[in-house]
Short mmCIF file of C-alpha atoms in Angstrom, two decimals:
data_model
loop_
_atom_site.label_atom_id
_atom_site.label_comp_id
_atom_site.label_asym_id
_atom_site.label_seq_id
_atom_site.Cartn_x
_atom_site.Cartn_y
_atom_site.Cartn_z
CA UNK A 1 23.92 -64.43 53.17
CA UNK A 2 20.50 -63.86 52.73
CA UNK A 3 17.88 -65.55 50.00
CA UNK A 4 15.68 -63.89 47.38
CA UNK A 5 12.89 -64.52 45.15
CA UNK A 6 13.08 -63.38 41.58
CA UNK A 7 10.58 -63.27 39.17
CA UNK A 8 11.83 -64.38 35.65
CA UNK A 9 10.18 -63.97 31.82
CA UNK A 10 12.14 -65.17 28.81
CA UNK A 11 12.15 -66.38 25.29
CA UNK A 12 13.09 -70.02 25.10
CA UNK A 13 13.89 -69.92 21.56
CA UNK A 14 17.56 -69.76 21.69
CA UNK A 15 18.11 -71.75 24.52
CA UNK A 16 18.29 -75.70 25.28
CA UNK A 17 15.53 -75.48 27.72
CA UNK A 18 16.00 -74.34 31.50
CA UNK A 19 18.17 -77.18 33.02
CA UNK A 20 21.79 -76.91 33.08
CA UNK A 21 23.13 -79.43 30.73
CA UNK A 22 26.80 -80.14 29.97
CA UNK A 23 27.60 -78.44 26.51
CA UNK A 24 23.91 -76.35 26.13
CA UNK A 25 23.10 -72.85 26.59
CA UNK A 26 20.50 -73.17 28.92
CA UNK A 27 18.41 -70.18 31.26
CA UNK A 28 19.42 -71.31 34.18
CA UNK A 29 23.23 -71.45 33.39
CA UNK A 30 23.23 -67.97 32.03
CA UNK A 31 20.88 -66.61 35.05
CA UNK A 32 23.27 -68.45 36.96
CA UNK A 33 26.04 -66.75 35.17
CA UNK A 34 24.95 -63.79 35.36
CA UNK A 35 24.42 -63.78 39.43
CA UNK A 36 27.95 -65.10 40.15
CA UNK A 37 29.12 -62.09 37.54
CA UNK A 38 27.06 -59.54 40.01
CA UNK A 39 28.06 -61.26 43.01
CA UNK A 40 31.85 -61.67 41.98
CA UNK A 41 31.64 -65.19 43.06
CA UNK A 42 31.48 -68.47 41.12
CA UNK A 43 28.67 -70.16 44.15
CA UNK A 44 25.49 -68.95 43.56
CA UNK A 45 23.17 -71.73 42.35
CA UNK A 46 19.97 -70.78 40.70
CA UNK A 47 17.01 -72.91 41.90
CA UNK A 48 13.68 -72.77 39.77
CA UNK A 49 9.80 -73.46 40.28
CA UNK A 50 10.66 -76.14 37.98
CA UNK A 51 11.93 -77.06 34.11
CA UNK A 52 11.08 -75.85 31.14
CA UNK A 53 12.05 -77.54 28.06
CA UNK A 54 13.82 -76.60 24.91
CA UNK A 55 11.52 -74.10 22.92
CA UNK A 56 9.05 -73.20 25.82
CA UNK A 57 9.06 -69.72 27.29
CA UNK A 58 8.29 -67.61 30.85
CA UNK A 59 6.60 -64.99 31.84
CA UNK A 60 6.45 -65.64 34.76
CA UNK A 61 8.79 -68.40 36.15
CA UNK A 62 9.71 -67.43 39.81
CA UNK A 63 13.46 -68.96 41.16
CA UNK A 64 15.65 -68.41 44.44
CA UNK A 65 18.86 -67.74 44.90
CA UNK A 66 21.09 -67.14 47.86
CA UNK A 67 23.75 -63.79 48.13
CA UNK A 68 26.17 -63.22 50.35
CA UNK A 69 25.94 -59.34 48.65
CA UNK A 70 22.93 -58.14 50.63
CA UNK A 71 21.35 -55.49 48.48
CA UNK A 72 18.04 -54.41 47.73
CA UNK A 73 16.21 -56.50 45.60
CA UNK A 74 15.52 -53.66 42.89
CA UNK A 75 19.26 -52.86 42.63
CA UNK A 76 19.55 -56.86 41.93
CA UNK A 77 16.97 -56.48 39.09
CA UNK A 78 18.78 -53.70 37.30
CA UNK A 79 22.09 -54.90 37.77
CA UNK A 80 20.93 -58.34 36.26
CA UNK A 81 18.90 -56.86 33.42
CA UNK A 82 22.24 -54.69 32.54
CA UNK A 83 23.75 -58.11 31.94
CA UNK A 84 21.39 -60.13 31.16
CA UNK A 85 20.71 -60.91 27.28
CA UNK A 86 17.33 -58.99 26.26
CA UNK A 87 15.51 -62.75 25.47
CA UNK A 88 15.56 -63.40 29.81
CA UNK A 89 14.53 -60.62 31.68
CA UNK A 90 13.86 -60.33 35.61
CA UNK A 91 10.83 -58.55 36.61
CA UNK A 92 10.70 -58.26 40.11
CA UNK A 93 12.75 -59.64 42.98
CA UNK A 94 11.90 -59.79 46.80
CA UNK A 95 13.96 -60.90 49.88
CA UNK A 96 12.35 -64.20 51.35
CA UNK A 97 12.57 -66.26 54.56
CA UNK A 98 15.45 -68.92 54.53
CA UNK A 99 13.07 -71.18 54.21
CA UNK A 100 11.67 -70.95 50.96
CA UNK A 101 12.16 -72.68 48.07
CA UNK A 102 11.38 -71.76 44.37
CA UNK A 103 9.89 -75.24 43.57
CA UNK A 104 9.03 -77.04 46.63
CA UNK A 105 7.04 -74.10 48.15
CA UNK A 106 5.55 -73.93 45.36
CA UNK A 107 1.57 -74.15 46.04
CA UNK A 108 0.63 -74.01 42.36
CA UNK A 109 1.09 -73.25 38.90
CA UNK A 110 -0.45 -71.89 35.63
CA UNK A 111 0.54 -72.27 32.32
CA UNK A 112 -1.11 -70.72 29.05
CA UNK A 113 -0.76 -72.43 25.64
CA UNK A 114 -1.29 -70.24 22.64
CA UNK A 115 -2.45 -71.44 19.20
CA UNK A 116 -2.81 -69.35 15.85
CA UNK A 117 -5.50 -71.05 13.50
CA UNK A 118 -5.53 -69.93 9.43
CA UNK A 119 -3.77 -70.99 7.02
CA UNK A 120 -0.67 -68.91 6.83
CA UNK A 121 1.32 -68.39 9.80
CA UNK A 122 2.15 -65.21 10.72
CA UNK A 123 6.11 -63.99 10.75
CA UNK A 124 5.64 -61.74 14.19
CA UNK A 125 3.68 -64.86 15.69
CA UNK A 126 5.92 -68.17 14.93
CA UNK A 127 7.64 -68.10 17.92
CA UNK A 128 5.36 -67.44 20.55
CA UNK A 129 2.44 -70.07 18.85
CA UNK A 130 1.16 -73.56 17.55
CA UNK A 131 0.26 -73.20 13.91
CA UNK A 132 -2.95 -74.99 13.29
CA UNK A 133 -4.76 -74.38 9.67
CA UNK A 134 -7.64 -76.19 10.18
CA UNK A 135 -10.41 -74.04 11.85
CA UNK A 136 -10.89 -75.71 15.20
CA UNK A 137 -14.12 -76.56 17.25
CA UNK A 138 -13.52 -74.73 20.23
CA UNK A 139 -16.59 -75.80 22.39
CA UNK A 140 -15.41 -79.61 22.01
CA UNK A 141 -12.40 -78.93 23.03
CA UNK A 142 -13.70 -76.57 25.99
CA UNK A 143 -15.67 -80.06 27.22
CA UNK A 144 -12.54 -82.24 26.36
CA UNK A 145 -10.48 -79.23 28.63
CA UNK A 146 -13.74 -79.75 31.57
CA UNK A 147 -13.29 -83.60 31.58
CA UNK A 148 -9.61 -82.88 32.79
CA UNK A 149 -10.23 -80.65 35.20
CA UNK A 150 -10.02 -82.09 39.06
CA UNK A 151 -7.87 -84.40 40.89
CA UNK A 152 -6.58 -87.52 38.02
CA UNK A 153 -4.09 -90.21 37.41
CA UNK A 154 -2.43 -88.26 34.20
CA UNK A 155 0.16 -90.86 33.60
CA UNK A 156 -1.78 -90.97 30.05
CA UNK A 157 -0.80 -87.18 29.13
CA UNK A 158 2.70 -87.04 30.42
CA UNK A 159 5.58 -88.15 28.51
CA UNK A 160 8.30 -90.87 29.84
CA UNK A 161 6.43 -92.22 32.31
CA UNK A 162 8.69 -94.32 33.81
CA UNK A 163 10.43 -91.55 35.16
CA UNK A 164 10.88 -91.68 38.67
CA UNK A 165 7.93 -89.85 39.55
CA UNK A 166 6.28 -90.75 43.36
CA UNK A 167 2.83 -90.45 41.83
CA UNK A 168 1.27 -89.34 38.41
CA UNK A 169 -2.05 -87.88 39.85
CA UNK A 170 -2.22 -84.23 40.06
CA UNK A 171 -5.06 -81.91 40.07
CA UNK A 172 -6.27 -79.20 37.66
CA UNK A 173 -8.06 -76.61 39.62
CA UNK A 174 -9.67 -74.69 36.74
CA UNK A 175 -8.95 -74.36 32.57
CA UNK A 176 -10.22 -72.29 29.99
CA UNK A 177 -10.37 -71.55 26.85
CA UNK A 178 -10.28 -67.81 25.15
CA UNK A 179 -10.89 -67.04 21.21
CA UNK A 180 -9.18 -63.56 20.16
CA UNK A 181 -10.09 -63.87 16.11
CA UNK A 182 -7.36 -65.95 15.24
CA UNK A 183 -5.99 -66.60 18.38
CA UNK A 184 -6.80 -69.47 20.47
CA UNK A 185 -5.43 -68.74 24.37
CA UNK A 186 -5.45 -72.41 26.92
CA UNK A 187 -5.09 -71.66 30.45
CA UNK A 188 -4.27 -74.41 33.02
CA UNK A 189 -4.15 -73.39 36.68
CA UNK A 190 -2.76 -76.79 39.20
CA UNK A 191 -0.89 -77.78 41.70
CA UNK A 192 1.71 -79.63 39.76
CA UNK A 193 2.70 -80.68 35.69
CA UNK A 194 3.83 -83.66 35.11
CA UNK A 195 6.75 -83.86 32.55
CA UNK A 196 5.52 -82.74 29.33
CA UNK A 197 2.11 -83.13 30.30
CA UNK A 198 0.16 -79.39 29.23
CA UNK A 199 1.57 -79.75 26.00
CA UNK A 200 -0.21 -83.45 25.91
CA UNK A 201 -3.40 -82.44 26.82
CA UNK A 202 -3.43 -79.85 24.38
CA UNK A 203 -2.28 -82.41 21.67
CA UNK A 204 -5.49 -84.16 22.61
CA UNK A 205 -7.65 -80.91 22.63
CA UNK A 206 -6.02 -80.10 19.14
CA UNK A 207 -7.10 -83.60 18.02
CA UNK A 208 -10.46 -83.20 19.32
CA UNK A 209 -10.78 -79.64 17.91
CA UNK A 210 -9.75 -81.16 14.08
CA UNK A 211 -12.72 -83.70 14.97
CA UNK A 212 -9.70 -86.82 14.73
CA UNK A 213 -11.29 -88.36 18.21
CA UNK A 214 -14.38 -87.10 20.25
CA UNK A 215 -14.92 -85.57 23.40
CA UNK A 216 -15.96 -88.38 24.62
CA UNK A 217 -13.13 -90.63 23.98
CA UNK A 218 -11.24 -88.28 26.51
CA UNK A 219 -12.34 -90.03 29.51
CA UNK A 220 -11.75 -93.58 28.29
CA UNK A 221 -7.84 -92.31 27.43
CA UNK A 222 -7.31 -90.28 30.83
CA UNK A 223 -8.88 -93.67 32.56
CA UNK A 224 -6.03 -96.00 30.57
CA UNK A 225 -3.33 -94.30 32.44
CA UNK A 226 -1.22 -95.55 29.37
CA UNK A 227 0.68 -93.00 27.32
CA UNK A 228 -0.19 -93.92 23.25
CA UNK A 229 0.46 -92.42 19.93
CA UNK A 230 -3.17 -91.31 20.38
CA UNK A 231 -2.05 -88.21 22.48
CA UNK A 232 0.10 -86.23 20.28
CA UNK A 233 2.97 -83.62 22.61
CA UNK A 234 2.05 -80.05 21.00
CA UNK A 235 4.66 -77.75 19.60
CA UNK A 236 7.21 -76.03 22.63
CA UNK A 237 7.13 -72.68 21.22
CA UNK A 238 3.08 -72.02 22.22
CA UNK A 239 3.74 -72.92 25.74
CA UNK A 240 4.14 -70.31 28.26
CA UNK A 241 5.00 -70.95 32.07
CA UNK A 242 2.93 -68.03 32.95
CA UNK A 243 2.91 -67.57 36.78
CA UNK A 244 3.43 -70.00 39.76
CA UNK A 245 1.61 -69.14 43.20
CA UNK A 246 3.03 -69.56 47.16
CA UNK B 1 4.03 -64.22 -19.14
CA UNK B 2 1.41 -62.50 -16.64
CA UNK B 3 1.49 -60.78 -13.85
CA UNK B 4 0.84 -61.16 -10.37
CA UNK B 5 0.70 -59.87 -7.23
CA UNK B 6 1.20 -61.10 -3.74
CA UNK B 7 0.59 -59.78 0.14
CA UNK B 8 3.74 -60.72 1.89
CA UNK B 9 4.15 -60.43 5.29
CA UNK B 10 7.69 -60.66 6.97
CA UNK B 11 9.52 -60.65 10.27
CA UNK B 12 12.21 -57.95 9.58
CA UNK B 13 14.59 -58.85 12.49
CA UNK B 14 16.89 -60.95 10.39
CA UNK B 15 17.18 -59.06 7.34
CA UNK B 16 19.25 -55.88 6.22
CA UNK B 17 15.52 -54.02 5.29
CA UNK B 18 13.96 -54.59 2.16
CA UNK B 19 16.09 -53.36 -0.92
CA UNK B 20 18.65 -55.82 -2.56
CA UNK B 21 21.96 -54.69 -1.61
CA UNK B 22 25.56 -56.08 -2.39
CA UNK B 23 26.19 -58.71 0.31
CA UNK B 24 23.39 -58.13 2.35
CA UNK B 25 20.54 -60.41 3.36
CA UNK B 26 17.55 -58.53 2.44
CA UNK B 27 14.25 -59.55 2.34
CA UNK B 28 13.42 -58.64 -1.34
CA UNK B 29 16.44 -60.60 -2.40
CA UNK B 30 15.39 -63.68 -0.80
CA UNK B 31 11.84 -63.17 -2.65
CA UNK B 32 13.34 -62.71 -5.38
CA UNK B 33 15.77 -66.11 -5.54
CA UNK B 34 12.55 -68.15 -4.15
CA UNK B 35 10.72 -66.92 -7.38
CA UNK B 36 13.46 -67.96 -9.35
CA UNK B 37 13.91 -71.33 -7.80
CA UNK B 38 10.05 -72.29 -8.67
CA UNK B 39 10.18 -70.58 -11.80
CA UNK B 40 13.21 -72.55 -12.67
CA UNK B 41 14.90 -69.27 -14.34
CA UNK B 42 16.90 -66.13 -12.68
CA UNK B 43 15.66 -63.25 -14.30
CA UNK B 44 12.28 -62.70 -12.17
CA UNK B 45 12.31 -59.51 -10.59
CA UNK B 46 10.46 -58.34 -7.49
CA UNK B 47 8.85 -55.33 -7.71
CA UNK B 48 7.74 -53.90 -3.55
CA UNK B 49 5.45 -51.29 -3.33
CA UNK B 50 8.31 -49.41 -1.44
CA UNK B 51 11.04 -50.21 0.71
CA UNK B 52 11.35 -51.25 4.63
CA UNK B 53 14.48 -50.40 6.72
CA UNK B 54 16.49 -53.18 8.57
CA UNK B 55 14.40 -54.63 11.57
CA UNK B 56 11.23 -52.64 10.20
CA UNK B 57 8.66 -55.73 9.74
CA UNK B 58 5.25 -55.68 7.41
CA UNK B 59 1.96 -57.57 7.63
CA UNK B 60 0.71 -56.51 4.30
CA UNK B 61 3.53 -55.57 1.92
CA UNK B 62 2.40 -55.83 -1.69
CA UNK B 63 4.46 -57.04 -4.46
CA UNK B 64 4.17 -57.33 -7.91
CA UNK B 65 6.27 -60.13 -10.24
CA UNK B 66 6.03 -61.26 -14.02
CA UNK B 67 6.05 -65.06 -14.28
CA UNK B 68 6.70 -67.27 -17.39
CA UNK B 69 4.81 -70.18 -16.06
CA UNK B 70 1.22 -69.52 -15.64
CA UNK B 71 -0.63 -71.53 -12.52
CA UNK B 72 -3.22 -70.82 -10.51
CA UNK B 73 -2.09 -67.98 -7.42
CA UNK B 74 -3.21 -70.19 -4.81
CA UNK B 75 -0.25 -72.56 -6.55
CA UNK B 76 2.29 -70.16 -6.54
CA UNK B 77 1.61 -68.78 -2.42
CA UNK B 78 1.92 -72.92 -1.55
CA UNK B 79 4.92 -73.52 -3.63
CA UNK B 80 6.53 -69.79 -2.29
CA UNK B 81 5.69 -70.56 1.58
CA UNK B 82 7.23 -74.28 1.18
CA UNK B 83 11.05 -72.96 0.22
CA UNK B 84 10.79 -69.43 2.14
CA UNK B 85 12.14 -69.32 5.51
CA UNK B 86 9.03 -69.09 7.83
CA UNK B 87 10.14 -65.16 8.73
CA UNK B 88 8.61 -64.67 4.91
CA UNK B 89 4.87 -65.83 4.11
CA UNK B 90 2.92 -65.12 1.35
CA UNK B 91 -0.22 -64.56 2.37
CA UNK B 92 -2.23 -64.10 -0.80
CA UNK B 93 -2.05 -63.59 -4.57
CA UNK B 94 -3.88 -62.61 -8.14
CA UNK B 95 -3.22 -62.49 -11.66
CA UNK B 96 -3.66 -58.49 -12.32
CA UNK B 97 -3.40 -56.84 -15.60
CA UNK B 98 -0.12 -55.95 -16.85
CA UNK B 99 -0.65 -52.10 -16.18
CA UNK B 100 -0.49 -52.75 -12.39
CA UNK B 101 2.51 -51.54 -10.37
CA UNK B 102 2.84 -52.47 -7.08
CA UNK B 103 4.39 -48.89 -6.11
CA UNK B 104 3.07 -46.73 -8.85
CA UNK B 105 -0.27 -48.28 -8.58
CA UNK B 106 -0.74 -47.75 -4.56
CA UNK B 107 -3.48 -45.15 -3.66
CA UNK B 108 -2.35 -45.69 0.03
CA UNK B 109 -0.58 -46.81 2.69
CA UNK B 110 -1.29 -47.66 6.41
CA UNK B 111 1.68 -48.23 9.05
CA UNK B 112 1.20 -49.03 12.41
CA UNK B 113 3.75 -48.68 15.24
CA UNK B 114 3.59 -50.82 18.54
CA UNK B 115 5.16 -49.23 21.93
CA UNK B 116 5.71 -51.39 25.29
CA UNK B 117 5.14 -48.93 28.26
CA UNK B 118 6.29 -50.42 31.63
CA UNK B 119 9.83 -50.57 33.85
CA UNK B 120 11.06 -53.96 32.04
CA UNK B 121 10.22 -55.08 28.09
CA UNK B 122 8.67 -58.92 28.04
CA UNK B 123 11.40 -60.91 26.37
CA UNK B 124 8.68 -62.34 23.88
CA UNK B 125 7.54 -58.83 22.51
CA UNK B 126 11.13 -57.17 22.35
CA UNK B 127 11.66 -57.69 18.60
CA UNK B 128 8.09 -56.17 17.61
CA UNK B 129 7.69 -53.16 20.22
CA UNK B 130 10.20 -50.09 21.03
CA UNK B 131 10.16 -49.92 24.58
CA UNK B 132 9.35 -46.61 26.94
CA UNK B 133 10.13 -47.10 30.76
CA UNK B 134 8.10 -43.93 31.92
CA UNK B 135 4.33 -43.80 31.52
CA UNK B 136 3.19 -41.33 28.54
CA UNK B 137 0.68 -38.76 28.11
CA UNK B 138 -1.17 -40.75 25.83
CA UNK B 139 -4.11 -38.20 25.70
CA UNK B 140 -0.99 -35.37 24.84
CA UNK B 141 0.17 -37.99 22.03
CA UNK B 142 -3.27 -38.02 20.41
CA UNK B 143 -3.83 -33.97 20.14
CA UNK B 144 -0.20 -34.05 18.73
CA UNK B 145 -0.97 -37.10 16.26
CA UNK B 146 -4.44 -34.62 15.13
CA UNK B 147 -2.18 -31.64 14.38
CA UNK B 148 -0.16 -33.71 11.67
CA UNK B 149 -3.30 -35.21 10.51
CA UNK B 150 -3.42 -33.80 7.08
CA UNK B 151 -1.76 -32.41 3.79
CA UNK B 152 1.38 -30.73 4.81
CA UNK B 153 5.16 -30.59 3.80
CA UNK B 154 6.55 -33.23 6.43
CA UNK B 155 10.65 -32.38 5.18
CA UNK B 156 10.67 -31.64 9.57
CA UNK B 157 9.80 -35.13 10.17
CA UNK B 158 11.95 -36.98 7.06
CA UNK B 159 15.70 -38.22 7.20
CA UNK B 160 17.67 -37.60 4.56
CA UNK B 161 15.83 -34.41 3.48
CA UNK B 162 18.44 -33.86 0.37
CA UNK B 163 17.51 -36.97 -0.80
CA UNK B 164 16.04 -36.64 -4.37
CA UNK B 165 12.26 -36.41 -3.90
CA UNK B 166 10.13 -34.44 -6.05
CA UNK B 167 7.92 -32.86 -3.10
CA UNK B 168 7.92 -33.51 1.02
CA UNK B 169 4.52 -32.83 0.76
CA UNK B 170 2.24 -35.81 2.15
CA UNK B 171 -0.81 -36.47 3.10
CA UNK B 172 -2.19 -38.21 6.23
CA UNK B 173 -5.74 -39.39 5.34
CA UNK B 174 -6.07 -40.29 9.30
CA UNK B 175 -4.12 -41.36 12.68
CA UNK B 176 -5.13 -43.06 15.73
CA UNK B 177 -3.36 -44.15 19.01
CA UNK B 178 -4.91 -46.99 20.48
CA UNK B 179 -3.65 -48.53 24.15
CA UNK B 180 -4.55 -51.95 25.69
CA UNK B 181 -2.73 -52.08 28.83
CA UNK B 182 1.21 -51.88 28.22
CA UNK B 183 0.61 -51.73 24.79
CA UNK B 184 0.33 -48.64 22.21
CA UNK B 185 -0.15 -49.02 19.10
CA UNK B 186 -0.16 -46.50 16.12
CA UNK B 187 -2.01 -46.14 13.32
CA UNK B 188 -0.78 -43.67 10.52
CA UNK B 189 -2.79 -43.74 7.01
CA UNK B 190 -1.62 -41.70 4.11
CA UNK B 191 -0.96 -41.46 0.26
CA UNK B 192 2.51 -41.78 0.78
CA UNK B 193 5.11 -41.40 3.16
CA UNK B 194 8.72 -39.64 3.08
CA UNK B 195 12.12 -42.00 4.31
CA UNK B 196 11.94 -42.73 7.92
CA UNK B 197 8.69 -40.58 8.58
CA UNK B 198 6.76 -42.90 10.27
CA UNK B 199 9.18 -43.18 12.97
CA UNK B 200 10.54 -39.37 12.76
CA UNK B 201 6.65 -38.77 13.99
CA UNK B 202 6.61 -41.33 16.65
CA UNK B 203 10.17 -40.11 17.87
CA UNK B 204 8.38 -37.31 17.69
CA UNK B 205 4.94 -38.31 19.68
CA UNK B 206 7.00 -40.25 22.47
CA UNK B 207 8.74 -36.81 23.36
CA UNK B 208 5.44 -35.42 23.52
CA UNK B 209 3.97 -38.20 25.76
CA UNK B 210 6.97 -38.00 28.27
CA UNK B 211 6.44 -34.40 28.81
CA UNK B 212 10.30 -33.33 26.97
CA UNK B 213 8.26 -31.06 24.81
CA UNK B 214 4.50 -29.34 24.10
CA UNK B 215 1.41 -30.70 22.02
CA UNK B 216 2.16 -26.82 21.27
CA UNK B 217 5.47 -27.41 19.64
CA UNK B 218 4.42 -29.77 16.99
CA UNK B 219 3.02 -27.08 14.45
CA UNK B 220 6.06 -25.11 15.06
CA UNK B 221 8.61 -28.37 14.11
CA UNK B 222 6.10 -28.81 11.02
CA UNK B 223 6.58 -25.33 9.68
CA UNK B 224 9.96 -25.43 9.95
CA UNK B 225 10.40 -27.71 8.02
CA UNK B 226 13.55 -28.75 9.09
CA UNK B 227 14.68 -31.75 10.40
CA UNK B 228 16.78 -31.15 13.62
CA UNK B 229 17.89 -33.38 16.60
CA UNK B 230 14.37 -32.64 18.14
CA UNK B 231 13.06 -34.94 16.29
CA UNK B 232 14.20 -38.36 16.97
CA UNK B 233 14.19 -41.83 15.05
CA UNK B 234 11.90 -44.29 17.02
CA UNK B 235 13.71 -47.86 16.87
CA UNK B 236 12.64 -50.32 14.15
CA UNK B 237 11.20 -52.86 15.22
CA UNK B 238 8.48 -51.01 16.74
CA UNK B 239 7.70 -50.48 12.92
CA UNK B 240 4.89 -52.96 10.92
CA UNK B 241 3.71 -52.23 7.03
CA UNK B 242 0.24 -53.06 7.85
CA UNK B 243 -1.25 -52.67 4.66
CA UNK B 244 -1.02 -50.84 0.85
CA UNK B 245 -4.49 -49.96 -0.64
CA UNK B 246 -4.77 -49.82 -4.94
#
């Protein structure tokens, strides 16, 4: 039995998020699937870096998995890609120490949010990004983005907070913003997400960008700690977990 | 009754191409029964300014449509993008004069064709890029791409060469190959081009960029003009109508 890391992209559209839930096609069950199919058992459990929810996609979500098959990791990849569905794909894989584990050796994450501003929506986009029609003021929502960088309570952008959750401060290490034409490209590098909680700050920045609240309010609501109407959950289908570091 | 004519842009994925056909779900149909729905008759007809093949997707199609009710375009593209699913968007519209024809009026096409180049296609680009595992000759592609550059008779690189056309003979106004990291994309511009051509030459061009044949061989395929096995189809939905110039 030996364990190995796997790096996994998919499309989230079609599935019920990552968890397995009773009923739902989910990425996890199929991945899961799909290894006990390669494996010829029905044991192997597929841990992830962490959820993703119904809608929101991967290109870079990294999960472990023990074998008692000991092959090399590339002849893992293609065997899974053969029987894999073309929307979850595994790009790399690696054999790791016993001890690690997809989410709690986790040392960080990054997540990229993509938004398409004009007033039609493109077909070849719809999936993969927020549809915004207003045009958006960027450079408030690059200071609104600055304001949430560093270590913060972020009970105030993270849905159900009365979750069981040991503590809601987390820390941001760095954010940006990118403008391709129509294209508008969030990153968020940090050492944790709360649940829900990139797609709530970038309901805020999307509120700040349409000039609804001000930069400045941004403080007052990450101080409150308190969860309101005020801070909107963006669309699933921009979000992108995009890599997570060890 | 005037006349009008619309950009549509569509995600071709879900739809049987663009010609109405018994029992099929094509995308010129489902134009067609939204114009009738807002017109409140059944006889509107949707004129394309040519046809797309299943999973073949455009950006700028042009169509033109006579309407009873006379309102402003801007009226018509909301009320259109409302009841179409969102794989269909108007983008624009006009009133034009009734002498316009949205295929016998086009001076020009462009297509463009998008290729992935790496070991595994990204889940979130596999419906809008064919996929190549090996790395191409991309500067072997371009002299290729300059030799069909042109007015020539391009029956070699046509399906269906029986097919009742007055002339193979085309002309490609220009062609570029452009690559940002995986990606390649394709530009063909021309007065007109023959069934399946488009991809016939990328087939065509990716045989040339994996080394299978020489930049050499293309002038030989085009004087034959003959379509044989050594020229294959590239896949659809590599495939985007970028734009039709009157």
């Amino acid at each position: 039995m030996s364990r190995y890391r796997f790096t996994v992209a998919y499309d989230g559209t079609g599935y019920a998020g990552w968890q397995i839930q009773p009923g739902q096609t989910t990425i996890q069950l199929v991945l899961q699937d799909a290894f006990c199919g390669i494996s010829g058992t029905d044991g192997v459990k597929v841990h992830g870096s962490g959820r993703t929810d119904a809608g929101v996609h991967a290109a870079g979500q990294v999960i472990h998995v023990d074998l008692s098959r000991e092959l090399p990791p590339t002849t893992f990849v293609r065997a899974m890609n053969t029987r894999l569905p073309a929307d979850i794909r595994i790009l790399d894989g690696a054999v790791v120490e016993a001890g690690f584990h997809a989410r709690k050796s986790a040392t960080g994450k990054e997540y990229r949010y993509f938004i398409y501003q004009g007033t039609v929506l493109p077909p070849h986009v719809r999936l993969y990004r927020a549809h915004v029609q207003k045009q958006l003021d960027v450079d408030a929502m690059r200071q609104a983005l600055d304001i949430l960088v560093g270590q913060h309570d972020f009970a105030a952008f993270s849905a159900n907070p009365d979750r069981e959750v040991e503590t809601t401060v987390r820390t941001i290490f760095d954010a940006y913003l990118e403008v391709d034409g129509s294209d508008i490209m969030l990153s968020l590098r940090g050492n944790g997400f709360l649940y829900k909680m990139v797609r709530s700050i970038v309901g805020w920045l999307i509120r700040v960008g349409r000039g609804d609240v001000l930069v400045g309010d941004t403080q007052a609501v990450l101080d409150s700690r308190v969860r309101t109407a005020a801070v909107p959950t963006a669309a699933p289908q921009g979000l992108f977990l995009w890599r997570v570091a060890y």
